[in-house]
Coordinates of C-alpha atoms in Angstrom, one line a residue:
Chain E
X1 CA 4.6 28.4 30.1
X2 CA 7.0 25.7 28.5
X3 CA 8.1 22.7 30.7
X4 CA 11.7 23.2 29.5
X5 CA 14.4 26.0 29.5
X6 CA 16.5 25.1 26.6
X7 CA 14.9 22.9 24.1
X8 CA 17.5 20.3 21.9
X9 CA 16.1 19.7 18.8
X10 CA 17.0 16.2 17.1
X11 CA 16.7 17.0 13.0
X12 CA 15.5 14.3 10.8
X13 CA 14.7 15.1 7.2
X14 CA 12.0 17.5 6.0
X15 CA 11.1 21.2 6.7
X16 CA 9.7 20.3 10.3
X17 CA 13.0 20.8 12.1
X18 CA 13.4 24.3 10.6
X19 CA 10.3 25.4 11.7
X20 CA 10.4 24.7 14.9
X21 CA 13.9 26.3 15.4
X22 CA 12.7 29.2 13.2
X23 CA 9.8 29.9 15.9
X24 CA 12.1 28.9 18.5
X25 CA 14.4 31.8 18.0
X26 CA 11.0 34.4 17.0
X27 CA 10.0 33.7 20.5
X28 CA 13.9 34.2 21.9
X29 CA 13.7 31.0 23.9
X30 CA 17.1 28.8 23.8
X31 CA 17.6 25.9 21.6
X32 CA 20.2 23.8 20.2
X33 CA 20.3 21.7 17.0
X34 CA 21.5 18.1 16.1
X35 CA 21.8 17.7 13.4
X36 CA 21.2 13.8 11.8
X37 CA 24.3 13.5 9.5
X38 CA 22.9 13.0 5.5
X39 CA 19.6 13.3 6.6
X40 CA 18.8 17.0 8.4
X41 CA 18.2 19.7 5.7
X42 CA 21.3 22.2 5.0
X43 CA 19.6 25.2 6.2
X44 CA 19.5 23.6 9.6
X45 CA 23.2 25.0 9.4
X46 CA 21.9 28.4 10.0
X47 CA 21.1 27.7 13.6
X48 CA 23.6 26.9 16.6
X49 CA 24.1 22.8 15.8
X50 CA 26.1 20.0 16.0
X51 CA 26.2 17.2 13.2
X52 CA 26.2 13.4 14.6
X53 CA 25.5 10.4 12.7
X54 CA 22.6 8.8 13.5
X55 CA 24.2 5.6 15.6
X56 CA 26.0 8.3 17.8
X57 CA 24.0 8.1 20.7
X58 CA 26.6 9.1 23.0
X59 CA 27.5 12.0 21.0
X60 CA 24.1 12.7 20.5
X61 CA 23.8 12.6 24.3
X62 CA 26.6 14.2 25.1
X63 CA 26.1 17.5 22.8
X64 CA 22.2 17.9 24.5
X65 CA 23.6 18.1 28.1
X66 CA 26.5 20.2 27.1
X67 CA 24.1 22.9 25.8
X68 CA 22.2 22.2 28.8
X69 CA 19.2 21.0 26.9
X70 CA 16.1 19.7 29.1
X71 CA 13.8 19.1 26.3
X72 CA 14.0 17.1 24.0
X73 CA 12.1 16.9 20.5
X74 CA 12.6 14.0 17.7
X75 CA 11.6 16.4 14.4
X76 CA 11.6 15.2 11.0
X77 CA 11.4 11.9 9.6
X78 CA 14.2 9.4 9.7
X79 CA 14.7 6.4 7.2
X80 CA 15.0 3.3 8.9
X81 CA 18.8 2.8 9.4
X82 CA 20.8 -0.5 7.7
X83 CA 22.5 -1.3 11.5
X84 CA 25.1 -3.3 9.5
X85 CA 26.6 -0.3 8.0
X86 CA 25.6 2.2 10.9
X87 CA 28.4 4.7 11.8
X88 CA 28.1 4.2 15.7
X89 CA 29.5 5.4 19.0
X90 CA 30.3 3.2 21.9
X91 CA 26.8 4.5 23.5
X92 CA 25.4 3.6 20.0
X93 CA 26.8 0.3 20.3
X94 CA 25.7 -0.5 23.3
X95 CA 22.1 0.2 22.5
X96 CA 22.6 -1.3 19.2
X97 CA 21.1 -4.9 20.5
X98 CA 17.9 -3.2 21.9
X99 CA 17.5 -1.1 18.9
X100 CA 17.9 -4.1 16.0
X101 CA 15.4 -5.9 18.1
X102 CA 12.7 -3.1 18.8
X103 CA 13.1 -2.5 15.2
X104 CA 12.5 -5.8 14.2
X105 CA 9.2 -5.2 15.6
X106 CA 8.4 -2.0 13.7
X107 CA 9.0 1.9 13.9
X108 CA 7.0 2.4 17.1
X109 CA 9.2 0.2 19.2
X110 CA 12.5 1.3 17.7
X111 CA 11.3 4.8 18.5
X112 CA 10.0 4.3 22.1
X113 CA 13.8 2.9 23.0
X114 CA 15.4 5.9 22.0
X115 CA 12.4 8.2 23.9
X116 CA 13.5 5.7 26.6
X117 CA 17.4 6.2 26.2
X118 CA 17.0 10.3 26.0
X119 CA 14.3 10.4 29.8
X120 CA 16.7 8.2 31.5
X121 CA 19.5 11.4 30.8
X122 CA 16.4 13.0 33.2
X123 CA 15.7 15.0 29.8
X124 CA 12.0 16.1 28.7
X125 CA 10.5 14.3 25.8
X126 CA 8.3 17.2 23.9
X127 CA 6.0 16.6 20.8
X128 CA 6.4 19.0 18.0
X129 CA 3.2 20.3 18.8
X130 CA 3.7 21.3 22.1
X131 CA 7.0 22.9 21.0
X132 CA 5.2 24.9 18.5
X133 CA 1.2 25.1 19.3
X134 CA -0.3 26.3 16.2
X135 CA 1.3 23.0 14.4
X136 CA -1.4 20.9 15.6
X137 CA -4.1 19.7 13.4
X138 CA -7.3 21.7 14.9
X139 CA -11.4 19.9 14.2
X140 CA -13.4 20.9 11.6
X141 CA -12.6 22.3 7.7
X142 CA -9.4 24.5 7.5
X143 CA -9.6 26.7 4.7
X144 CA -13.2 27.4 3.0
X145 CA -13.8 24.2 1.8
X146 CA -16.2 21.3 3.5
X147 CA -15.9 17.4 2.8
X148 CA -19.3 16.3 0.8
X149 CA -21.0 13.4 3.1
X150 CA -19.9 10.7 0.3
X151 CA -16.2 12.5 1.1
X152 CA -17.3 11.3 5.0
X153 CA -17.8 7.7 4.0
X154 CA -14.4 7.5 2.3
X155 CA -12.2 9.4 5.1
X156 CA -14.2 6.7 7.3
X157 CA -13.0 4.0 5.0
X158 CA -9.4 5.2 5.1
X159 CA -9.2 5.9 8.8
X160 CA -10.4 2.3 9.2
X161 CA -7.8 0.7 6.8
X162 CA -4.9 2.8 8.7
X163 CA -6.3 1.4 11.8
X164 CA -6.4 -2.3 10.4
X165 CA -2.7 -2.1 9.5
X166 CA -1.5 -0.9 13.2
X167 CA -0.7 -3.7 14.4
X168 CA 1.3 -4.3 11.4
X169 CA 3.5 -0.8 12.1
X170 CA 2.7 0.2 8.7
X171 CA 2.7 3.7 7.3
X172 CA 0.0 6.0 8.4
X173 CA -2.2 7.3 5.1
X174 CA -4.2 5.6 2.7
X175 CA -6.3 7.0 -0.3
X176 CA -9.9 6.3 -1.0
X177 CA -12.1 6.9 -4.0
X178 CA -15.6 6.3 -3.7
X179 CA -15.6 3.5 -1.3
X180 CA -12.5 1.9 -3.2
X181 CA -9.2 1.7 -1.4
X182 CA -6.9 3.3 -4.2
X183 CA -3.6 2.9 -2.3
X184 CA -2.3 2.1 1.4
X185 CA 1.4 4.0 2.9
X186 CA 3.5 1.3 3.6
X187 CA 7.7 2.4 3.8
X188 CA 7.4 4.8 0.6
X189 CA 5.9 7.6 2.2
X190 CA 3.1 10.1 1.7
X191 CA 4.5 11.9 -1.8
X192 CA 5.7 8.8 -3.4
X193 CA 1.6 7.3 -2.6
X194 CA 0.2 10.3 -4.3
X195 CA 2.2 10.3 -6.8
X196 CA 0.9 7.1 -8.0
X197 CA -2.4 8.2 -7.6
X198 CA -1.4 10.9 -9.8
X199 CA -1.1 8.7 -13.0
X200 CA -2.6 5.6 -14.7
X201 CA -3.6 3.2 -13.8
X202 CA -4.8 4.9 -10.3
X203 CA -5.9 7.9 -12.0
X204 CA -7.3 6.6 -14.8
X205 CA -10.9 8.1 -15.9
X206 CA -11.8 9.1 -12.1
X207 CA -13.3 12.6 -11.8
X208 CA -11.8 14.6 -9.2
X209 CA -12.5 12.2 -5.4
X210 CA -11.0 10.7 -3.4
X211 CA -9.7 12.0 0.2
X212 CA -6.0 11.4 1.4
X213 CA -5.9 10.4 5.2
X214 CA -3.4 10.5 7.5
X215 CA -3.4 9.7 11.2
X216 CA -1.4 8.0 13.8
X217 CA -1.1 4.3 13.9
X218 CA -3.3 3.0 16.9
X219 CA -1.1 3.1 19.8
X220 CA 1.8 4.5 18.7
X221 CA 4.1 7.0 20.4
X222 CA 2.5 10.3 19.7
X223 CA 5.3 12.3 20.7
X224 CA 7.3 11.2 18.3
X225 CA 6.1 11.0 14.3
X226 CA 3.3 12.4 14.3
X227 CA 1.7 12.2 10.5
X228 CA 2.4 15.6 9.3
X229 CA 1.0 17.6 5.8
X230 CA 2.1 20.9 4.0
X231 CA 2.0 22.7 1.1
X232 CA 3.7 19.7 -1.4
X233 CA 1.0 17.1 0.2
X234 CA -2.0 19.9 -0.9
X235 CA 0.1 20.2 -3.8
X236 CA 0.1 16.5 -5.0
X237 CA -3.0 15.7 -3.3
X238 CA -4.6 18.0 -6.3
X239 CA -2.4 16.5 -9.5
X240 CA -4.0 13.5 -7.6
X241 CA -7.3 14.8 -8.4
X242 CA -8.4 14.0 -4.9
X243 CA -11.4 16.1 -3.0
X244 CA -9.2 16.4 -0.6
X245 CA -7.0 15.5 2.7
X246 CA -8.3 14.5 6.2
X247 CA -6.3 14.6 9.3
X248 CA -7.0 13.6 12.6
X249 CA -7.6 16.5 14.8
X250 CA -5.0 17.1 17.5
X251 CA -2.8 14.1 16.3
X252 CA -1.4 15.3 13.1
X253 CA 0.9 18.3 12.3
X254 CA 0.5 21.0 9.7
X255 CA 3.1 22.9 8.5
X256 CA 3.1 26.5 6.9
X257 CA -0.9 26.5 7.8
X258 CA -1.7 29.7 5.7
X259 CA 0.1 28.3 2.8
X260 CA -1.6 25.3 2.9
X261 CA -5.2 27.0 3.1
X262 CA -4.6 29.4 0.4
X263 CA -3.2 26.5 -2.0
X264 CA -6.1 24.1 -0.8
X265 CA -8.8 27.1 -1.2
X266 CA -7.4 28.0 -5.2
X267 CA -7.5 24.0 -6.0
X268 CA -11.0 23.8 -4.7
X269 CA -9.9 20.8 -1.9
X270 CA -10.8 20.8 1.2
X271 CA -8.4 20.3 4.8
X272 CA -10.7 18.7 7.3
X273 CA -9.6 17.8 10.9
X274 CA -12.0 14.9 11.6
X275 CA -12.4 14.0 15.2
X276 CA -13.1 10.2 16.7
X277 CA -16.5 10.4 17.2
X278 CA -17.3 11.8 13.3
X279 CA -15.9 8.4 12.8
X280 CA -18.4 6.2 14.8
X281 CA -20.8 8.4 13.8
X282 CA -23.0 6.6 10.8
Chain H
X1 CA -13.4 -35.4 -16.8
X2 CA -14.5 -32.2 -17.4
X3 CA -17.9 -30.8 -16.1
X4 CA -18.3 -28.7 -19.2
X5 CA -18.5 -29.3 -22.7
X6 CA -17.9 -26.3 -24.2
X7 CA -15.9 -23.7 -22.4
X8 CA -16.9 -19.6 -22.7
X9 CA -13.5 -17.5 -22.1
X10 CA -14.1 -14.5 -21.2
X11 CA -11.1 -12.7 -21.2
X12 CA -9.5 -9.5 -19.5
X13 CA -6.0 -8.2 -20.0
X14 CA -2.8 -10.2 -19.5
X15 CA -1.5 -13.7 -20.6
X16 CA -3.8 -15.8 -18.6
X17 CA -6.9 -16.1 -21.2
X18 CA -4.7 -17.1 -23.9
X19 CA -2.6 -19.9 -21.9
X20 CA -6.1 -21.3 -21.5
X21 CA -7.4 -21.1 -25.0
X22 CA -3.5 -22.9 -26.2
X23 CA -4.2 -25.5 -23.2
X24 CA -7.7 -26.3 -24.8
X25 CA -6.7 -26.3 -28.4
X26 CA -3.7 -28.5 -27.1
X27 CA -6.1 -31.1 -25.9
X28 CA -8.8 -30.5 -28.7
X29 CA -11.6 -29.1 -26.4
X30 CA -14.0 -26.9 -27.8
X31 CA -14.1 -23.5 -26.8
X32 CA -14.8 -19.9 -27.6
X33 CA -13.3 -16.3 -26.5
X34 CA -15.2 -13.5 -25.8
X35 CA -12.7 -10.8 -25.9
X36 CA -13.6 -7.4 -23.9
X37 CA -12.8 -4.7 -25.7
X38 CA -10.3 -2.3 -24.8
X39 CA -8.8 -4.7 -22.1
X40 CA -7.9 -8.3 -23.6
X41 CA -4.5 -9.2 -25.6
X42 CA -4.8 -8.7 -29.4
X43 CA -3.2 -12.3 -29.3
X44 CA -6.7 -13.8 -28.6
X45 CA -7.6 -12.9 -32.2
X46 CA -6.0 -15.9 -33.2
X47 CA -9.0 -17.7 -31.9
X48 CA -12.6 -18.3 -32.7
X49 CA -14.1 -15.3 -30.8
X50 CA -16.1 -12.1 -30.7
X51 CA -15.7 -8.9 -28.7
X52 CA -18.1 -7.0 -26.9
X53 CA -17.9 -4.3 -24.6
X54 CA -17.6 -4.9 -21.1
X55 CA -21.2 -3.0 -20.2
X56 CA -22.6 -5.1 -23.0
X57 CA -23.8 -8.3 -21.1
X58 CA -26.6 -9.2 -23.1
X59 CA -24.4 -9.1 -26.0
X60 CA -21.8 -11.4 -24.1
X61 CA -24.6 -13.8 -22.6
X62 CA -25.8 -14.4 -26.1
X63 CA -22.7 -14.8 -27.6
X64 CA -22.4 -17.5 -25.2
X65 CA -25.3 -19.2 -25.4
X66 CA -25.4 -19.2 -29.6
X67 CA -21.9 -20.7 -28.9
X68 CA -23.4 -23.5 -26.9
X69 CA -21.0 -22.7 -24.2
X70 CA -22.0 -24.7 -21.2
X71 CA -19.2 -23.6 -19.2
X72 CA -18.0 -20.4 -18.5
X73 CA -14.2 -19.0 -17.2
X74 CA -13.8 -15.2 -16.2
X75 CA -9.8 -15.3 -17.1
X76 CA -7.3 -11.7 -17.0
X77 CA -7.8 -8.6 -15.2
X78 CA -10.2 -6.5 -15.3
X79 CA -10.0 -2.4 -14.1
X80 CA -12.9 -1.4 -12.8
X81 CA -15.5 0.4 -15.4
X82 CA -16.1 4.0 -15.0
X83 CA -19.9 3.0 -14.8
X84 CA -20.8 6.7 -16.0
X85 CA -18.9 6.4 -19.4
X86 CA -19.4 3.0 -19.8
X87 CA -21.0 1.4 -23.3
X88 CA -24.0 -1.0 -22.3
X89 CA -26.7 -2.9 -24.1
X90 CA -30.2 -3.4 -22.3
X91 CA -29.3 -6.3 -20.7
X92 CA -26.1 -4.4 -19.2
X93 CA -28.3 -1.5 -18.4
X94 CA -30.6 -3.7 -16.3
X95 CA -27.7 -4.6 -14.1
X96 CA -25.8 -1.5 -14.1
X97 CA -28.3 -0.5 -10.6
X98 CA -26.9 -3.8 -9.1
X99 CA -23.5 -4.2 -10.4
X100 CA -22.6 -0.3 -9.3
X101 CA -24.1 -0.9 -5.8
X102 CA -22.1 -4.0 -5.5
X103 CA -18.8 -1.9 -6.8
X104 CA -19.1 0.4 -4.2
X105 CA -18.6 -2.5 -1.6
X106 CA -15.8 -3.6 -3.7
X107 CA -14.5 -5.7 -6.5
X108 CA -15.6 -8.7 -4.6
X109 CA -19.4 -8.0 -4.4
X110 CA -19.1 -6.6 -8.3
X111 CA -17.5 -9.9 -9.6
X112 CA -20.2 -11.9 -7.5
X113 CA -22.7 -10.5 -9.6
X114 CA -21.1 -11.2 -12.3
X115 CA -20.6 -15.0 -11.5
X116 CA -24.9 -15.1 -10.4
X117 CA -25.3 -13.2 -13.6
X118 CA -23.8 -16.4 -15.9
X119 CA -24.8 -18.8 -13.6
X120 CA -28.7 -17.6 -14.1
X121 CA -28.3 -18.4 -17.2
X122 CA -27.5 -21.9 -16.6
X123 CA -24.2 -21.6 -17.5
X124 CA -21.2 -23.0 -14.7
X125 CA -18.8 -20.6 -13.8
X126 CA -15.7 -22.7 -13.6
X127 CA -12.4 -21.4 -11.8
X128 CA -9.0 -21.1 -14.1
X129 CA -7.1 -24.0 -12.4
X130 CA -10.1 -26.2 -13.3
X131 CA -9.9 -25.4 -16.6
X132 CA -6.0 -25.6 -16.8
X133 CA -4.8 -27.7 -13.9
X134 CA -1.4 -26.9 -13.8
X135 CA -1.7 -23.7 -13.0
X136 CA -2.7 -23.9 -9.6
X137 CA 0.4 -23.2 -7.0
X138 CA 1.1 -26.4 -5.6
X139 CA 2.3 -26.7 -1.7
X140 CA 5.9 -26.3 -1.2
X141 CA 8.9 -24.9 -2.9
X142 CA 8.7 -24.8 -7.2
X143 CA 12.5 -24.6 -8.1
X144 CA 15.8 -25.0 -6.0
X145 CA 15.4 -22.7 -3.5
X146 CA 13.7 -23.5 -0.3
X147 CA 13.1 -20.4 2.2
X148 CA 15.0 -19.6 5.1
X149 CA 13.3 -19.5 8.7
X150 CA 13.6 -15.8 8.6
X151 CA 11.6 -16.0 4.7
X152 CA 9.0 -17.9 7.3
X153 CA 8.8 -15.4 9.2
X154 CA 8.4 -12.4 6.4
X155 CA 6.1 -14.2 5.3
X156 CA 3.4 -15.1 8.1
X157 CA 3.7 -11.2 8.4
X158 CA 2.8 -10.7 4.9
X159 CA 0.1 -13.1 4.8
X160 CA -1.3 -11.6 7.9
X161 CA -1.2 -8.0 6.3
X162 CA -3.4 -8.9 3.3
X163 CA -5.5 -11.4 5.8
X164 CA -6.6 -7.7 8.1
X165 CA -7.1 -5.6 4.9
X166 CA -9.7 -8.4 3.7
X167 CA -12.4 -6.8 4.9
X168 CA -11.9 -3.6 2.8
X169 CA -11.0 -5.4 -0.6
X170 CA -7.8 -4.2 -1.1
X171 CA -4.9 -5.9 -2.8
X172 CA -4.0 -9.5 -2.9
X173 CA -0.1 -8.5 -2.5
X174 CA 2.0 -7.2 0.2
X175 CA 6.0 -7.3 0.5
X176 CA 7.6 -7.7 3.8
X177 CA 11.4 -7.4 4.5
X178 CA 13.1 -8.3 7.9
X179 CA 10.0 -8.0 9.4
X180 CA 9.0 -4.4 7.9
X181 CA 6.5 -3.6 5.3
X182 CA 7.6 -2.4 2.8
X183 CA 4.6 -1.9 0.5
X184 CA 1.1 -3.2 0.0
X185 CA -0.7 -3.7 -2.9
X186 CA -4.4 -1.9 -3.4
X187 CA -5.0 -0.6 -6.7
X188 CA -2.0 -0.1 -8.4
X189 CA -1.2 -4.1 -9.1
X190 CA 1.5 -6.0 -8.6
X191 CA 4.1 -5.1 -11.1
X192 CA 4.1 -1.3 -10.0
X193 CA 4.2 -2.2 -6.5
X194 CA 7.3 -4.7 -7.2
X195 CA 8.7 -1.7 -9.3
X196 CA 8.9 0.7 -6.2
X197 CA 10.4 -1.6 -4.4
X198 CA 12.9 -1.8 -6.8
X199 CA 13.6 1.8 -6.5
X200 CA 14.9 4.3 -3.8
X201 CA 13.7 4.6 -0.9
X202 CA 12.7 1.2 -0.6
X203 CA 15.5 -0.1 -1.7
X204 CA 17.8 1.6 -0.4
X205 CA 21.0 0.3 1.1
X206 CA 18.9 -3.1 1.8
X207 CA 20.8 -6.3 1.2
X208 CA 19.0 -9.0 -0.7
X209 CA 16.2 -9.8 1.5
X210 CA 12.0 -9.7 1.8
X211 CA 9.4 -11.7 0.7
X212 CA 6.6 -10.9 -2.1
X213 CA 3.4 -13.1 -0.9
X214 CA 0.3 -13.2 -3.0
X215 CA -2.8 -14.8 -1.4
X216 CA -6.9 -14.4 -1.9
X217 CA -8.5 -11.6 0.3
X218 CA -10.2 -13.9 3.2
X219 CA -13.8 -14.5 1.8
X220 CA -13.3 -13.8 -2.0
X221 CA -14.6 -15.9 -4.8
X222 CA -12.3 -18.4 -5.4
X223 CA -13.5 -18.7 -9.4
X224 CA -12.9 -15.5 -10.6
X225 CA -9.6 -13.3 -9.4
X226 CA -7.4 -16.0 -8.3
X227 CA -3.8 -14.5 -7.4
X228 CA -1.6 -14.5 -10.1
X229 CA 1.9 -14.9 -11.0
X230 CA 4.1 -15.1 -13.8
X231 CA 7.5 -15.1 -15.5
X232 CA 7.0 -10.8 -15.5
X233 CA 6.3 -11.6 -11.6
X234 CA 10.1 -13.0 -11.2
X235 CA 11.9 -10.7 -12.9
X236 CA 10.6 -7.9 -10.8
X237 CA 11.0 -9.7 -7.8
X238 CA 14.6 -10.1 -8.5
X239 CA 14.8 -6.4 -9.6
X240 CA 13.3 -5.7 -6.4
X241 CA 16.5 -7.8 -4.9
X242 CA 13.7 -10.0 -2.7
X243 CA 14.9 -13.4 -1.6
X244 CA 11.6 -14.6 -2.5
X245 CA 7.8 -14.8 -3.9
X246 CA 5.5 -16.8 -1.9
X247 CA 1.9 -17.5 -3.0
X248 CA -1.0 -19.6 -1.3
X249 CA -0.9 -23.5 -2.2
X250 CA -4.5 -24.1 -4.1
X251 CA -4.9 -20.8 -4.4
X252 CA -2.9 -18.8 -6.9
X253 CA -2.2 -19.6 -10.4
X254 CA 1.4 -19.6 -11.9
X255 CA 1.6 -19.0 -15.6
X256 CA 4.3 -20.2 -17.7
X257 CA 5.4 -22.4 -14.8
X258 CA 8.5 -24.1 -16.8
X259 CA 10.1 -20.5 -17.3
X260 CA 8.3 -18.9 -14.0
X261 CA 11.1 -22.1 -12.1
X262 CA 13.8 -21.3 -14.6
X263 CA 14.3 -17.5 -14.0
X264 CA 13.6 -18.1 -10.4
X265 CA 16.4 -20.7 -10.0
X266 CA 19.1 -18.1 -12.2
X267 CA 18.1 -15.5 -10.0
X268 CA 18.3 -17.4 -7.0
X269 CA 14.9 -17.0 -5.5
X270 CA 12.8 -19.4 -4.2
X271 CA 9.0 -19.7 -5.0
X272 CA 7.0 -21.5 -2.4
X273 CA 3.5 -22.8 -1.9
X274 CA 2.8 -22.3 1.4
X275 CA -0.4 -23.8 3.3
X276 CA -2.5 -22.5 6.0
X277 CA -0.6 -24.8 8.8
X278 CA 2.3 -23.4 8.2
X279 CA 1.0 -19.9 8.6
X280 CA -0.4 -21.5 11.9
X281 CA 2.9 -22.7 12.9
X282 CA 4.8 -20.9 15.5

């Protein structure tokens, strides 16, 4: 039984957004797009929406509780905005000075202030995973492959350089080879990363290794971006000649799961949920 | 006065081993290049010198020692061997068990034995800005441009990034903008990271701003893998639109430092030495 009536769905980039309105509607229960201006996919159209600009918080607001929205999810990823250029709202404007300096401090702050901003409107904050259950991450390998113990000691590697960098409010992924940190997400996201690992030098005369990780920053709002795979991260994880990708189990979203087995099962990669204590073990 | 007589180059890939070898000629000290193969400029062949492979250490030790080299400089990059296709003599053999158990920890443990490796042989291993003294960053700014408090701050936060990923030798090379991470260096070197940030996403609608800093991973040998930077280094910095490149004093090596303050100053970015104190400070 959902905690909401009528979920609002806030649409950042990426196929997320659609997939949560498309079980949305295969399940008949009410929602109501926003869509972020520039940066929400076109085929967000299809749905009942609005279109705001990402500084109009009062319009952004005032469009939920119109459509009598009592949940609330943030879906999709969002580029940090340039506030001197931002197309704002008075209500934008007025949390513009809170905003510029949460941001100052990283994603995770700027993020908890506008979580803040939409439960003081008395509206629900959900996490894409609640809104659409079989998007979580579960334990253990999804798909018929298994991660090699020496695949172990390198999503242990990478799960510990994500953790390092938390405080820093980096990204959340990093790609290890054989005990050799190949690259670290910073602001250029998870395609761009493997992308690189997809040619020389990174790729250079490694055989296939190496395991992509992705998990949340340590103590970071997990209702809100949540590291998510799909079919193009299997997809470049294997031009990346990697062994495979390593989520962490109930913190990490997948999308189109049977796509993503069937492409990680033909390129011989495995999908591995790993939980906290596989990591202390050893 | 040096604490060498003869100095053994061996040289890796960029300009680095042949500034050297044109500082020695320059002040008539005898030297000779061992080139490895595959790796080091074709420049160098303007130079007494022989070139082995880089699995070949007996064949580089005795070119050494028939050379009467009595000191020895690792100089250039190196990319880490793929130790299962990799051409060794005996000698290179006998510490492929060693050097690939020390790779595994890292570059750090591999060029460690290395440096015992020369050093056995009663040879010094001697650090570049010994051999070539004005290469060493000195403290404070090297041009016309002095760093604004808010560079300061970029900065601290850069150093600080490459300072926590020191314990999984990564990068030496981060770039932080307004207090955001933009990218961090592991394998991929400095030029491609500069080069994404020169490129959408990252940089995006930003205004010229964010600082390159290049420092040793906490711990490292401080003979071999010194930080570098370069004329190449400036121009991508400026591509990159950073307001800045800031390197540790004592600790990094500029090449070509004449044209490294030229472009810098055209550009209008500064390039400052900073110290440990002022990391401290604030």
């Amino acid at each position: 039984m959902a905690r909401w009536r009528k979920l609002g769905i806030i649409a950042g980039g990426g196929a997320l957004p659609a997939r949560i309105a498309a079980a949305c509607r295969a399940r008949e229960e009410p929602f109501h797009i926003v869509r972020l201006s520039g940066i929400a996919d076109k085929s967000l159209t299809a749905f009942d929406h609005d279109d705001c600009a990402i500084g109009e918080a009062g319009k952004i607001l005032r469009v939920l509780k119109q459509q009598n929205c009592d949940g609330v999810i943030f879906a999709g990823h969002v580029r940090r905005p340039d506030f001197s250029s931002l197309k704002v709202d008075w209500r934008g404007a007025a949390l513009m000075p809170r905003a510029i300096a949460a941001a100052a401090r990283g994603d995770g702050p700027l993020l908890s202030v506008l979580v803040e901003t939409v439960e003081a409107e008395g509206m629900l904050v959900v996490g894409a995973e609640e809104a659409l259950s079989d998007l979580a991450a579960p334990a253990g390998a999804i798909g018929k492959i298994e991660p090699r113990d020496e695949d172990f000691d390198d999503i242990r590697k990478a799960a510990a350089v994500i953790n390092a960098l938390g405080s820093f409010d980096i990204g959340q992924a990093a790609v290890v080879a054989e005990g050799f940190v190949l690259a670290v997400e910073a602001a250029e996201g998870t395609d761009a990363m493997l992308e690189r690992c997809a040619a020389p030098p990174l790729l250079g005369e490694r055989k296939r290794s190496g395991v992509l990780v992705k998990r949340p920053k340590p103590g970071q709002e997990l209702r809100v971006d949540l590291p998510v795979i799909g079919p193009e991260t299997v997809r470049n994880a294997a031009r990346a000649a990697l062994s495979g990708i390593a989520i962490e189990a109930g913190c990490a979203l997948i999308i189109d799961r049977d796509i993503v087995i069937q492409l990680a099962d033909e390129a011989g990669l495995f999908v591995y949920g790993f939980t906290g204590a596989e990591l202390e073990a050893k």
